[in-house]
């Protein structure tokens, strides 16, 4: 038997941190995967995580864990595939550390990801966005913080991890106002700020009196907001907004909905899809095409240019002699 603990620890410290130099977001995602997996194995084997052997993570156990993610936790196939990718990465590393388990490892590596369905992205209309932004009670500290966060998210389209990672010094309010962040894949990105966003952020930053390295959107303890905290506040304010905008009842509002909303606002303004990809920090512009599929106004313009069935073919005939003269020039 080969103990799992030393292999898992070396996987993080040696493979991810030292060899690959993985980003904090990748490490956090992998950490969450194995925390869930170890909890599942403890529940079904009765062993504490430090007592588990590599043989306890055979293909049936891993498959049952992935199934439990979908049936019990309600995760999507995309989330399941992300967890599977982390597990497969561990087992590729384990093949070097424990070659005596080659057969077990190969069976786990043969587990295939599930096919995912491509759904139309959900975004907020201008009226729905106004209702959401008006929901926080700006008479309170929490309300002013939440309002500033929602305004910035809806205008810039920053990811949750990018919002929670912002420091006060990342917001530049002078000439050429913008917010700087390091996004997915360690890509630096500077996103311009509109005058409306500036009017919200300036008093919020002044009120904070925070150090430049301090979080832009802190909790009361002064620490950065967590991903769960941002999701909770968006859900809470969306529920409040339904009182003034009934159409929000039919939508599931998440922080990523605000990112989709920012992209759709740019698309409706006539911004080229490649520029939107740069704005959002997409590595592949093809990722941004989902917004073309979601834009009904663009599709309606396309259908308006087609010829209805039964329309007789013909040539343009000038309705006036003067127009006829001009058409011959």
PDB file of C-alpha atoms in Angstrom:
ATOM      1  CA  UNK A   1       0.000   0.000   0.000  1.00  0.00           C
ATOM      2  CA  UNK A   2       1.129   3.567  -0.723  1.00  0.00           C
ATOM      3  CA  UNK A   3       0.015   6.382   1.547  1.00  0.00           C
ATOM      4  CA  UNK A   4      -1.932   9.097  -0.228  1.00  0.00           C
ATOM      5  CA  UNK A   5      -0.929  11.988   2.059  1.00  0.00           C
ATOM      6  CA  UNK A   6       2.746  12.375   1.006  1.00  0.00           C
ATOM      7  CA  UNK A   7       1.848  12.124  -2.691  1.00  0.00           C
ATOM      8  CA  UNK A   8      -0.927  14.693  -2.393  1.00  0.00           C
ATOM      9  CA  UNK A   9       1.248  17.077  -0.388  1.00  0.00           C
ATOM     10  CA  UNK A  10       4.134  16.765  -2.863  1.00  0.00           C
ATOM     11  CA  UNK A  11       1.697  17.272  -5.731  1.00  0.00           C
ATOM     12  CA  UNK A  12       0.848  20.733  -4.372  1.00  0.00           C
ATOM     13  CA  UNK A  13       4.296  21.800  -3.166  1.00  0.00           C
ATOM     14  CA  UNK A  14       6.456  20.174  -5.841  1.00  0.00           C
ATOM     15  CA  UNK A  15       4.341  19.894  -9.001  1.00  0.00           C
ATOM     16  CA  UNK A  16       1.919  22.827  -8.757  1.00  0.00           C
ATOM     17  CA  UNK A  17       3.882  25.440  -6.818  1.00  0.00           C
ATOM     18  CA  UNK A  18       7.510  24.670  -7.734  1.00  0.00           C
ATOM     19  CA  UNK A  19       7.478  23.069 -11.176  1.00  0.00           C
ATOM     20  CA  UNK A  20       4.437  24.670 -12.754  1.00  0.00           C
ATOM     21  CA  UNK A  21       4.246  27.884 -10.726  1.00  0.00           C
ATOM     22  CA  UNK A  22       0.450  27.542 -10.660  1.00  0.00           C
ATOM     23  CA  UNK A  23      -1.586  30.630  -9.885  1.00  0.00           C
ATOM     24  CA  UNK A  24      -3.338  31.038  -6.510  1.00  0.00           C
ATOM     25  CA  UNK A  25      -6.680  30.542  -8.288  1.00  0.00           C
ATOM     26  CA  UNK A  26      -5.565  27.170  -9.698  1.00  0.00           C
ATOM     27  CA  UNK A  27      -4.226  26.043  -6.339  1.00  0.00           C
ATOM     28  CA  UNK A  28      -7.456  27.093  -4.621  1.00  0.00           C
ATOM     29  CA  UNK A  29      -9.546  25.211  -7.183  1.00  0.00           C
ATOM     30  CA  UNK A  30      -7.469  22.045  -6.799  1.00  0.00           C
ATOM     31  CA  UNK A  31      -7.534  22.398  -3.008  1.00  0.00           C
ATOM     32  CA  UNK A  32     -11.324  22.560  -3.016  1.00  0.00           C
ATOM     33  CA  UNK A  33     -11.504  19.489  -5.258  1.00  0.00           C
ATOM     34  CA  UNK A  34      -9.425  17.325  -2.947  1.00  0.00           C
ATOM     35  CA  UNK A  35     -11.126  18.665   0.167  1.00  0.00           C
ATOM     36  CA  UNK A  36     -14.439  17.444  -1.268  1.00  0.00           C
ATOM     37  CA  UNK A  37     -12.917  14.151  -2.408  1.00  0.00           C
ATOM     38  CA  UNK A  38     -11.297  13.402   0.961  1.00  0.00           C
ATOM     39  CA  UNK A  39     -14.534  14.239   2.743  1.00  0.00           C
ATOM     40  CA  UNK A  40     -16.415  11.861   0.467  1.00  0.00           C
ATOM     41  CA  UNK A  41     -13.882   9.054   1.056  1.00  0.00           C
ATOM     42  CA  UNK A  42     -13.964   9.563   4.811  1.00  0.00           C
ATOM     43  CA  UNK A  43     -17.743   9.240   4.774  1.00  0.00           C
ATOM     44  CA  UNK A  44     -17.695   6.043   2.691  1.00  0.00           C
ATOM     45  CA  UNK A  45     -14.557   4.289   3.998  1.00  0.00           C
ATOM     46  CA  UNK A  46     -14.514   5.452   7.604  1.00  0.00           C
ATOM     47  CA  UNK A  47     -10.840   6.399   7.267  1.00  0.00           C
ATOM     48  CA  UNK A  48      -9.409   9.772   8.206  1.00  0.00           C
ATOM     49  CA  UNK A  49      -7.839  11.538   5.211  1.00  0.00           C
ATOM     50  CA  UNK A  50      -4.288  11.074   6.536  1.00  0.00           C
ATOM     51  CA  UNK A  51      -4.902   7.313   6.773  1.00  0.00           C
ATOM     52  CA  UNK A  52      -6.026   6.848   3.178  1.00  0.00           C
ATOM     53  CA  UNK A  53      -3.976   4.826   0.725  1.00  0.00           C
ATOM     54  CA  UNK A  54      -3.728   5.491  -2.991  1.00  0.00           C
ATOM     55  CA  UNK A  55      -5.626   2.250  -3.521  1.00  0.00           C
ATOM     56  CA  UNK A  56      -8.649   3.839  -1.826  1.00  0.00           C
ATOM     57  CA  UNK A  57      -8.907   6.184  -4.829  1.00  0.00           C
ATOM     58  CA  UNK A  58      -9.600   3.576  -7.471  1.00  0.00           C
ATOM     59  CA  UNK A  59     -11.709   4.258 -10.552  1.00  0.00           C
ATOM     60  CA  UNK A  60     -15.040   3.149  -8.978  1.00  0.00           C
ATOM     61  CA  UNK A  61     -14.460   5.442  -5.979  1.00  0.00           C
ATOM     62  CA  UNK A  62     -13.576   8.405  -8.171  1.00  0.00           C
ATOM     63  CA  UNK A  63     -16.540   7.710 -10.459  1.00  0.00           C
ATOM     64  CA  UNK A  64     -18.912   7.537  -7.492  1.00  0.00           C
ATOM     65  CA  UNK A  65     -17.524  10.831  -6.177  1.00  0.00           C
ATOM     66  CA  UNK A  66     -18.103  12.539  -9.520  1.00  0.00           C
ATOM     67  CA  UNK A  67     -21.637  11.166  -9.656  1.00  0.00           C
ATOM     68  CA  UNK A  68     -22.277  12.453  -6.131  1.00  0.00           C
ATOM     69  CA  UNK A  69     -21.198  15.941  -7.214  1.00  0.00           C
ATOM     70  CA  UNK A  70     -24.007  16.038  -9.763  1.00  0.00           C
ATOM     71  CA  UNK A  71     -26.761  14.196  -7.904  1.00  0.00           C
ATOM     72  CA  UNK A  72     -26.243  15.433  -4.322  1.00  0.00           C
ATOM     73  CA  UNK A  73     -24.432  18.747  -4.629  1.00  0.00           C
ATOM     74  CA  UNK A  74     -26.236  19.742  -7.831  1.00  0.00           C
ATOM     75  CA  UNK A  75     -23.033  20.591  -9.735  1.00  0.00           C
ATOM     76  CA  UNK A  76     -23.145  21.005 -13.491  1.00  0.00           C
ATOM     77  CA  UNK A  77     -21.218  18.721 -15.870  1.00  0.00           C
ATOM     78  CA  UNK A  78     -18.757  21.589 -16.386  1.00  0.00           C
ATOM     79  CA  UNK A  79     -17.974  21.680 -12.654  1.00  0.00           C
ATOM     80  CA  UNK A  80     -17.708  17.890 -12.607  1.00  0.00           C
ATOM     81  CA  UNK A  81     -15.221  18.035 -15.472  1.00  0.00           C
ATOM     82  CA  UNK A  82     -13.142  20.656 -13.651  1.00  0.00           C
ATOM     83  CA  UNK A  83     -12.954  18.390 -10.580  1.00  0.00           C
ATOM     84  CA  UNK A  84     -12.021  15.439 -12.778  1.00  0.00           C
ATOM     85  CA  UNK A  85      -9.225  17.462 -14.414  1.00  0.00           C
ATOM     86  CA  UNK A  86      -7.692  18.116 -10.979  1.00  0.00           C
ATOM     87  CA  UNK A  87      -7.914  14.423 -10.037  1.00  0.00           C
ATOM     88  CA  UNK A  88      -6.350  13.312 -13.324  1.00  0.00           C
ATOM     89  CA  UNK A  89      -3.524  15.792 -12.817  1.00  0.00           C
ATOM     90  CA  UNK A  90      -2.812  14.249  -9.406  1.00  0.00           C
ATOM     91  CA  UNK A  91      -2.796  10.731 -10.849  1.00  0.00           C
ATOM     92  CA  UNK A  92      -0.421  11.678 -13.658  1.00  0.00           C
ATOM     93  CA  UNK A  93       1.950  12.906 -10.955  1.00  0.00           C
ATOM     94  CA  UNK A  94       1.328   9.764  -8.875  1.00  0.00           C
ATOM     95  CA  UNK A  95       2.372   7.590 -11.816  1.00  0.00           C
ATOM     96  CA  UNK A  96       5.921   8.854 -11.254  1.00  0.00           C
ATOM     97  CA  UNK A  97       5.836   8.523  -7.476  1.00  0.00           C
ATOM     98  CA  UNK A  98       4.040   5.171  -7.230  1.00  0.00           C
ATOM     99  CA  UNK A  99       4.697   3.121 -10.390  1.00  0.00           C
ATOM    100  CA  UNK A 100       3.566  -0.026  -8.562  1.00  0.00           C
ATOM    101  CA  UNK A 101       0.006   1.325  -8.897  1.00  0.00           C
ATOM    102  CA  UNK A 102       0.260   1.770 -12.667  1.00  0.00           C
ATOM    103  CA  UNK A 103      -2.848  -0.314 -13.345  1.00  0.00           C
ATOM    104  CA  UNK A 104      -5.001   1.572 -10.825  1.00  0.00           C
ATOM    105  CA  UNK A 105      -3.711   4.913 -12.083  1.00  0.00           C
ATOM    106  CA  UNK A 106      -4.361   4.081 -15.726  1.00  0.00           C
ATOM    107  CA  UNK A 107      -7.976   3.162 -14.931  1.00  0.00           C
ATOM    108  CA  UNK A 108      -8.570   6.507 -13.222  1.00  0.00           C
ATOM    109  CA  UNK A 109      -6.944   8.371 -16.123  1.00  0.00           C
ATOM    110  CA  UNK A 110      -9.347   6.630 -18.503  1.00  0.00           C
ATOM    111  CA  UNK A 111     -12.380   8.278 -16.855  1.00  0.00           C
ATOM    112  CA  UNK A 112     -13.757  10.598 -19.523  1.00  0.00           C
ATOM    113  CA  UNK A 113     -15.217  14.064 -19.035  1.00  0.00           C
ATOM    114  CA  UNK A 114     -18.903  14.543 -19.713  1.00  0.00           C
ATOM    115  CA  UNK A 115     -20.141  16.431 -22.707  1.00  0.00           C
ATOM    116  CA  UNK A 116     -21.599  19.771 -21.728  1.00  0.00           C
ATOM    117  CA  UNK A 117     -24.527  21.579 -23.293  1.00  0.00           C
ATOM    118  CA  UNK A 118     -24.042  25.099 -24.632  1.00  0.00           C
ATOM    119  CA  UNK A 119     -26.712  27.334 -23.130  1.00  0.00           C
ATOM    120  CA  UNK A 120     -27.647  30.899 -24.015  1.00  0.00           C
ATOM    121  CA  UNK A 121     -26.076  33.290 -21.524  1.00  0.00           C
ATOM    122  CA  UNK A 122     -28.356  35.192 -19.175  1.00  0.00           C
ATOM    123  CA  UNK A 123     -27.917  38.932 -18.837  1.00  0.00           C
ATOM    124  CA  UNK A 124     -29.818  41.901 -17.420  1.00  0.00           C
ATOM    125  CA  UNK A 125     -31.779  44.448 -19.418  1.00  0.00           C
ATOM    126  CA  UNK A 126     -31.191  48.144 -18.593  1.00  0.00           C
ATOM    127  CA  UNK A 127     -34.333  48.238 -16.432  1.00  0.00           C
ATOM    128  CA  UNK A 128     -33.316  45.075 -14.562  1.00  0.00           C
ATOM    129  CA  UNK A 129     -29.801  46.376 -13.995  1.00  0.00           C
ATOM    130  CA  UNK A 130     -31.129  49.684 -12.677  1.00  0.00           C
ATOM    131  CA  UNK A 131     -33.346  47.816 -10.218  1.00  0.00           C
ATOM    132  CA  UNK A 132     -30.429  45.695  -9.003  1.00  0.00           C
ATOM    133  CA  UNK A 133     -28.117  48.681  -8.550  1.00  0.00           C
ATOM    134  CA  UNK A 134     -30.819  50.522  -6.609  1.00  0.00           C
ATOM    135  CA  UNK A 135     -31.371  47.601  -4.213  1.00  0.00           C
ATOM    136  CA  UNK A 136     -28.523  48.201  -1.700  1.00  0.00           C
ATOM    137  CA  UNK A 137     -29.345  50.603   1.124  1.00  0.00           C
ATOM    138  CA  UNK A 138     -26.715  53.291   0.664  1.00  0.00           C
ATOM    139  CA  UNK A 139     -27.476  54.753   4.086  1.00  0.00           C
ATOM    140  CA  UNK A 140     -25.396  51.897   5.522  1.00  0.00           C
ATOM    141  CA  UNK A 141     -21.715  51.044   5.115  1.00  0.00           C
ATOM    142  CA  UNK A 142     -22.520  47.613   3.710  1.00  0.00           C
ATOM    143  CA  UNK A 143     -24.997  49.117   1.270  1.00  0.00           C
ATOM    144  CA  UNK A 144     -22.465  51.634  -0.078  1.00  0.00           C
ATOM    145  CA  UNK A 145     -19.861  48.898  -0.441  1.00  0.00           C
ATOM    146  CA  UNK A 146     -22.261  46.558  -2.226  1.00  0.00           C
ATOM    147  CA  UNK A 147     -23.508  49.335  -4.510  1.00  0.00           C
ATOM    148  CA  UNK A 148     -19.960  50.266  -5.533  1.00  0.00           C
ATOM    149  CA  UNK A 149     -19.101  46.615  -6.156  1.00  0.00           C
ATOM    150  CA  UNK A 150     -22.199  46.008  -8.284  1.00  0.00           C
ATOM    151  CA  UNK A 151     -21.638  49.165 -10.342  1.00  0.00           C
ATOM    152  CA  UNK A 152     -18.008  48.273 -10.998  1.00  0.00           C
ATOM    153  CA  UNK A 153     -18.859  44.652 -11.877  1.00  0.00           C
ATOM    154  CA  UNK A 154     -21.653  45.621 -14.286  1.00  0.00           C
ATOM    155  CA  UNK A 155     -19.518  48.208 -16.071  1.00  0.00           C
ATOM    156  CA  UNK A 156     -16.203  46.368 -16.298  1.00  0.00           C
ATOM    157  CA  UNK A 157     -17.298  42.714 -16.464  1.00  0.00           C
ATOM    158  CA  UNK A 158     -14.605  41.635 -14.001  1.00  0.00           C
ATOM    159  CA  UNK A 159     -14.700  38.066 -12.724  1.00  0.00           C
ATOM    160  CA  UNK A 160     -15.501  37.411  -9.051  1.00  0.00           C
ATOM    161  CA  UNK A 161     -11.893  36.497  -8.307  1.00  0.00           C
ATOM    162  CA  UNK A 162     -10.764  39.728  -9.981  1.00  0.00           C
ATOM    163  CA  UNK A 163     -13.215  41.827  -7.958  1.00  0.00           C
ATOM    164  CA  UNK A 164     -12.246  40.283  -4.629  1.00  0.00           C
ATOM    165  CA  UNK A 165      -8.551  40.605  -5.479  1.00  0.00           C
ATOM    166  CA  UNK A 166      -8.694  44.346  -6.196  1.00  0.00           C
ATOM    167  CA  UNK A 167      -6.635  46.628  -3.974  1.00  0.00           C
ATOM    168  CA  UNK A 168      -7.392  50.322  -3.528  1.00  0.00           C
ATOM    169  CA  UNK A 169      -4.279  51.190  -5.556  1.00  0.00           C
ATOM    170  CA  UNK A 170      -5.631  49.191  -8.516  1.00  0.00           C
ATOM    171  CA  UNK A 171      -8.199  51.931  -9.184  1.00  0.00           C
ATOM    172  CA  UNK A 172      -6.714  54.924 -11.034  1.00  0.00           C
ATOM    173  CA  UNK A 173      -9.002  57.953 -10.818  1.00  0.00           C
ATOM    174  CA  UNK A 174      -6.843  60.544 -12.618  1.00  0.00           C
ATOM    175  CA  UNK A 175      -6.429  61.099 -16.338  1.00  0.00           C
ATOM    176  CA  UNK A 176      -7.504  58.023 -18.254  1.00  0.00           C
ATOM    177  CA  UNK A 177      -9.342  56.454 -15.296  1.00  0.00           C
ATOM    178  CA  UNK A 178      -9.174  52.666 -15.243  1.00  0.00           C
ATOM    179  CA  UNK A 179      -9.011  49.639 -12.994  1.00  0.00           C
ATOM    180  CA  UNK A 180      -6.068  47.274 -13.168  1.00  0.00           C
ATOM    181  CA  UNK A 181      -6.309  43.565 -12.434  1.00  0.00           C
ATOM    182  CA  UNK A 182      -4.472  40.338 -13.055  1.00  0.00           C
ATOM    183  CA  UNK A 183      -7.007  37.983 -14.536  1.00  0.00           C
ATOM    184  CA  UNK A 184      -7.269  34.353 -15.461  1.00  0.00           C
ATOM    185  CA  UNK A 185      -4.041  32.889 -16.777  1.00  0.00           C
ATOM    186  CA  UNK A 186      -2.059  35.688 -15.083  1.00  0.00           C
ATOM    187  CA  UNK A 187      -2.947  38.122 -17.848  1.00  0.00           C
ATOM    188  CA  UNK A 188      -2.738  41.762 -16.790  1.00  0.00           C
ATOM    189  CA  UNK A 189      -5.693  43.859 -17.882  1.00  0.00           C
ATOM    190  CA  UNK A 190      -6.624  47.539 -17.580  1.00  0.00           C
ATOM    191  CA  UNK A 191     -10.315  48.351 -18.032  1.00  0.00           C
ATOM    192  CA  UNK A 192     -11.511  51.958 -18.547  1.00  0.00           C
ATOM    193  CA  UNK A 193     -14.008  53.438 -16.102  1.00  0.00           C
ATOM    194  CA  UNK A 194     -17.043  55.479 -17.099  1.00  0.00           C
ATOM    195  CA  UNK A 195     -17.883  58.835 -15.436  1.00  0.00           C
ATOM    196  CA  UNK A 196     -20.818  57.174 -13.654  1.00  0.00           C
ATOM    197  CA  UNK A 197     -18.579  54.498 -12.148  1.00  0.00           C
ATOM    198  CA  UNK A 198     -16.097  57.187 -11.079  1.00  0.00           C
ATOM    199  CA  UNK A 199     -18.840  59.099  -9.256  1.00  0.00           C
ATOM    200  CA  UNK A 200     -19.555  55.956  -7.234  1.00  0.00           C
ATOM    201  CA  UNK A 201     -15.974  54.839  -6.563  1.00  0.00           C
ATOM    202  CA  UNK A 202     -14.468  58.211  -5.552  1.00  0.00           C
ATOM    203  CA  UNK A 203     -16.561  58.706  -2.381  1.00  0.00           C
ATOM    204  CA  UNK A 204     -16.284  55.010  -1.517  1.00  0.00           C
ATOM    205  CA  UNK A 205     -12.464  55.096  -1.649  1.00  0.00           C
ATOM    206  CA  UNK A 206     -12.407  58.366   0.299  1.00  0.00           C
ATOM    207  CA  UNK A 207     -14.653  56.866   2.969  1.00  0.00           C
ATOM    208  CA  UNK A 208     -12.424  53.840   3.388  1.00  0.00           C
ATOM    209  CA  UNK A 209      -9.190  55.659   4.295  1.00  0.00           C
ATOM    210  CA  UNK A 210      -7.566  52.346   3.384  1.00  0.00           C
ATOM    211  CA  UNK A 211      -3.916  51.702   2.679  1.00  0.00           C
ATOM    212  CA  UNK A 212      -3.112  51.445  -1.047  1.00  0.00           C
ATOM    213  CA  UNK A 213      -2.557  47.706  -0.669  1.00  0.00           C
ATOM    214  CA  UNK A 214      -5.797  47.216   1.251  1.00  0.00           C
ATOM    215  CA  UNK A 215      -8.786  45.525  -0.394  1.00  0.00           C
ATOM    216  CA  UNK A 216     -11.083  47.769  -2.390  1.00  0.00           C
ATOM    217  CA  UNK A 217     -14.136  45.862  -1.139  1.00  0.00           C
ATOM    218  CA  UNK A 218     -13.352  44.641   2.385  1.00  0.00           C
ATOM    219  CA  UNK A 219     -15.431  42.801   4.914  1.00  0.00           C
ATOM    220  CA  UNK A 220     -16.008  44.535   8.255  1.00  0.00           C
ATOM    221  CA  UNK A 221     -12.891  42.764   9.532  1.00  0.00           C
ATOM    222  CA  UNK A 222     -10.789  44.497   6.851  1.00  0.00           C
ATOM    223  CA  UNK A 223     -10.085  41.297   4.937  1.00  0.00           C
ATOM    224  CA  UNK A 224     -11.058  40.863   1.262  1.00  0.00           C
ATOM    225  CA  UNK A 225     -14.515  39.537   0.525  1.00  0.00           C
ATOM    226  CA  UNK A 226     -14.677  35.846  -0.321  1.00  0.00           C
ATOM    227  CA  UNK A 227     -16.270  34.464  -3.477  1.00  0.00           C
ATOM    228  CA  UNK A 228     -19.163  33.109  -1.400  1.00  0.00           C
ATOM    229  CA  UNK A 229     -19.716  36.527   0.191  1.00  0.00           C
ATOM    230  CA  UNK A 230     -19.981  38.197  -3.218  1.00  0.00           C
ATOM    231  CA  UNK A 231     -22.392  35.536  -4.469  1.00  0.00           C
ATOM    232  CA  UNK A 232     -24.478  35.950  -1.318  1.00  0.00           C
ATOM    233  CA  UNK A 233     -24.739  39.730  -1.601  1.00  0.00           C
ATOM    234  CA  UNK A 234     -25.646  39.557  -5.305  1.00  0.00           C
ATOM    235  CA  UNK A 235     -28.381  37.008  -4.552  1.00  0.00           C
ATOM    236  CA  UNK A 236     -29.706  39.083  -1.646  1.00  0.00           C
ATOM    237  CA  UNK A 237     -29.894  42.326  -3.607  1.00  0.00           C
ATOM    238  CA  UNK A 238     -31.395  40.556  -6.624  1.00  0.00           C
ATOM    239  CA  UNK A 239     -34.176  39.315  -4.364  1.00  0.00           C
ATOM    240  CA  UNK A 240     -34.801  42.863  -3.170  1.00  0.00           C
ATOM    241  CA  UNK A 241     -34.791  44.144  -6.751  1.00  0.00           C
ATOM    242  CA  UNK A 242     -37.625  41.785  -7.720  1.00  0.00           C
ATOM    243  CA  UNK A 243     -39.959  44.010  -5.680  1.00  0.00           C
ATOM    244  CA  UNK A 244     -39.571  46.770  -8.274  1.00  0.00           C
ATOM    245  CA  UNK A 245     -38.728  44.689 -11.368  1.00  0.00           C
ATOM    246  CA  UNK A 246     -40.825  41.535 -11.721  1.00  0.00           C
ATOM    247  CA  UNK A 247     -38.878  40.201 -14.720  1.00  0.00           C
ATOM    248  CA  UNK A 248     -35.964  39.405 -12.411  1.00  0.00           C
ATOM    249  CA  UNK A 249     -38.050  36.615 -10.884  1.00  0.00           C
ATOM    250  CA  UNK A 250     -37.511  34.530 -14.015  1.00  0.00           C
ATOM    251  CA  UNK A 251     -33.730  34.885 -13.894  1.00  0.00           C
ATOM    252  CA  UNK A 252     -31.041  33.361 -11.699  1.00  0.00           C
ATOM    253  CA  UNK A 253     -28.752  36.277 -10.889  1.00  0.00           C
ATOM    254  CA  UNK A 254     -25.126  35.474 -10.093  1.00  0.00           C
ATOM    255  CA  UNK A 255     -21.940  37.603 -10.163  1.00  0.00           C
ATOM    256  CA  UNK A 256     -21.228  36.138 -13.604  1.00  0.00           C
ATOM    257  CA  UNK A 257     -24.564  37.537 -14.805  1.00  0.00           C
ATOM    258  CA  UNK A 258     -23.093  41.006 -14.325  1.00  0.00           C
ATOM    259  CA  UNK A 259     -20.101  39.988 -16.464  1.00  0.00           C
ATOM    260  CA  UNK A 260     -22.492  38.835 -19.203  1.00  0.00           C
ATOM    261  CA  UNK A 261     -24.422  42.101 -18.848  1.00  0.00           C
ATOM    262  CA  UNK A 262     -21.279  44.176 -19.367  1.00  0.00           C
ATOM    263  CA  UNK A 263     -20.462  42.190 -22.511  1.00  0.00           C
ATOM    264  CA  UNK A 264     -23.971  42.560 -23.931  1.00  0.00           C
ATOM    265  CA  UNK A 265     -23.962  46.321 -23.283  1.00  0.00           C
ATOM    266  CA  UNK A 266     -20.745  46.600 -25.304  1.00  0.00           C
ATOM    267  CA  UNK A 267     -22.205  44.455 -28.084  1.00  0.00           C
ATOM    268  CA  UNK A 268     -25.379  46.549 -28.252  1.00  0.00           C
ATOM    269  CA  UNK A 269     -23.200  49.674 -28.449  1.00  0.00           C
ATOM    270  CA  UNK A 270     -21.657  48.314 -31.646  1.00  0.00           C
ATOM    271  CA  UNK A 271     -18.283  47.311 -30.184  1.00  0.00           C
ATOM    272  CA  UNK A 272     -16.482  44.677 -32.265  1.00  0.00           C
ATOM    273  CA  UNK A 273     -16.485  41.168 -30.810  1.00  0.00           C
ATOM    274  CA  UNK A 274     -12.654  41.023 -30.762  1.00  0.00           C
ATOM    275  CA  UNK A 275     -12.533  44.185 -28.654  1.00  0.00           C
ATOM    276  CA  UNK A 276     -15.065  42.671 -26.248  1.00  0.00           C
ATOM    277  CA  UNK A 277     -12.824  39.603 -25.964  1.00  0.00           C
ATOM    278  CA  UNK A 278      -9.907  41.845 -24.951  1.00  0.00           C
ATOM    279  CA  UNK A 279     -12.164  43.744 -22.550  1.00  0.00           C
ATOM    280  CA  UNK A 280     -13.233  40.542 -20.788  1.00  0.00           C
ATOM    281  CA  UNK A 281      -9.778  38.974 -20.840  1.00  0.00           C
ATOM    282  CA  UNK A 282     -10.751  36.057 -23.082  1.00  0.00           C
ATOM    283  CA  UNK A 283      -7.702  34.252 -24.459  1.00  0.00           C
ATOM    284  CA  UNK A 284      -9.679  32.958 -27.443  1.00  0.00           C
ATOM    285  CA  UNK A 285     -12.102  35.392 -29.165  1.00  0.00           C
ATOM    286  CA  UNK A 286     -14.254  32.372 -30.044  1.00  0.00           C
ATOM    287  CA  UNK A 287     -15.269  32.270 -26.371  1.00  0.00           C
ATOM    288  CA  UNK A 288     -16.920  35.658 -26.806  1.00  0.00           C
ATOM    289  CA  UNK A 289     -19.206  34.455 -29.605  1.00  0.00           C
ATOM    290  CA  UNK A 290     -21.719  33.196 -27.036  1.00  0.00           C
ATOM    291  CA  UNK A 291     -22.896  36.804 -26.759  1.00  0.00           C
ATOM    292  CA  UNK A 292     -23.726  36.881 -30.460  1.00  0.00           C
ATOM    293  CA  UNK A 293     -25.997  33.871 -29.908  1.00  0.00           C
ATOM    294  CA  UNK A 294     -27.715  35.621 -26.990  1.00  0.00           C
ATOM    295  CA  UNK A 295     -28.326  38.919 -28.806  1.00  0.00           C
ATOM    296  CA  UNK A 296     -31.895  38.766 -30.101  1.00  0.00           C
ATOM    297  CA  UNK A 297     -31.712  42.345 -31.429  1.00  0.00           C
ATOM    298  CA  UNK A 298     -28.877  41.348 -33.744  1.00  0.00           C
ATOM    299  CA  UNK A 299     -30.848  38.333 -34.965  1.00  0.00           C
ATOM    300  CA  UNK A 300     -33.937  40.474 -35.530  1.00  0.00           C
ATOM    301  CA  UNK A 301     -31.880  42.874 -37.666  1.00  0.00           C
ATOM    302  CA  UNK A 302     -30.669  39.920 -39.721  1.00  0.00           C
ATOM    303  CA  UNK A 303     -34.171  38.544 -40.298  1.00  0.00           C
ATOM    304  CA  UNK A 304     -35.408  42.010 -41.280  1.00  0.00           C
ATOM    305  CA  UNK A 305     -32.970  41.988 -44.196  1.00  0.00           C
ATOM    306  CA  UNK A 306     -34.358  38.787 -45.681  1.00  0.00           C
ATOM    307  CA  UNK A 307     -37.108  38.658 -48.320  1.00  0.00           C
ATOM    308  CA  UNK A 308     -40.458  37.358 -47.015  1.00  0.00           C
ATOM    309  CA  UNK A 309     -41.878  34.258 -48.782  1.00  0.00           C
ATOM    310  CA  UNK A 310     -44.088  35.022 -51.763  1.00  0.00           C
ATOM    311  CA  UNK A 311     -42.473  38.367 -52.572  1.00  0.00           C
ATOM    312  CA  UNK A 312     -42.252  38.741 -56.384  1.00  0.00           C
ATOM    313  CA  UNK A 313     -38.792  39.347 -57.791  1.00  0.00           C
ATOM    314  CA  UNK A 314     -38.200  42.574 -59.666  1.00  0.00           C
ATOM    315  CA  UNK A 315     -35.873  45.435 -60.381  1.00  0.00           C
ATOM    316  CA  UNK A 316     -35.797  48.870 -58.881  1.00  0.00           C
ATOM    317  CA  UNK A 317     -37.841  51.367 -60.884  1.00  0.00           C
ATOM    318  CA  UNK A 318     -37.288  55.103 -60.190  1.00  0.00           C
ATOM    319  CA  UNK A 319     -40.613  56.700 -59.194  1.00  0.00           C
ATOM    320  CA  UNK A 320     -39.644  60.033 -60.765  1.00  0.00           C
ATOM    321  CA  UNK A 321     -38.004  61.301 -63.969  1.00  0.00           C
ATOM    322  CA  UNK A 322     -35.424  63.257 -62.038  1.00  0.00           C
ATOM    323  CA  UNK A 323     -34.499  60.140 -59.995  1.00  0.00           C
ATOM    324  CA  UNK A 324     -34.306  58.177 -63.249  1.00  0.00           C
ATOM    325  CA  UNK A 325     -31.881  60.742 -64.622  1.00  0.00           C
ATOM    326  CA  UNK A 326     -29.717  60.567 -61.507  1.00  0.00           C
ATOM    327  CA  UNK A 327     -29.696  56.746 -61.537  1.00  0.00           C
ATOM    328  CA  UNK A 328     -28.240  56.786 -65.069  1.00  0.00           C
ATOM    329  CA  UNK A 329     -25.236  58.941 -64.139  1.00  0.00           C
TER     330      UNK A 329
END
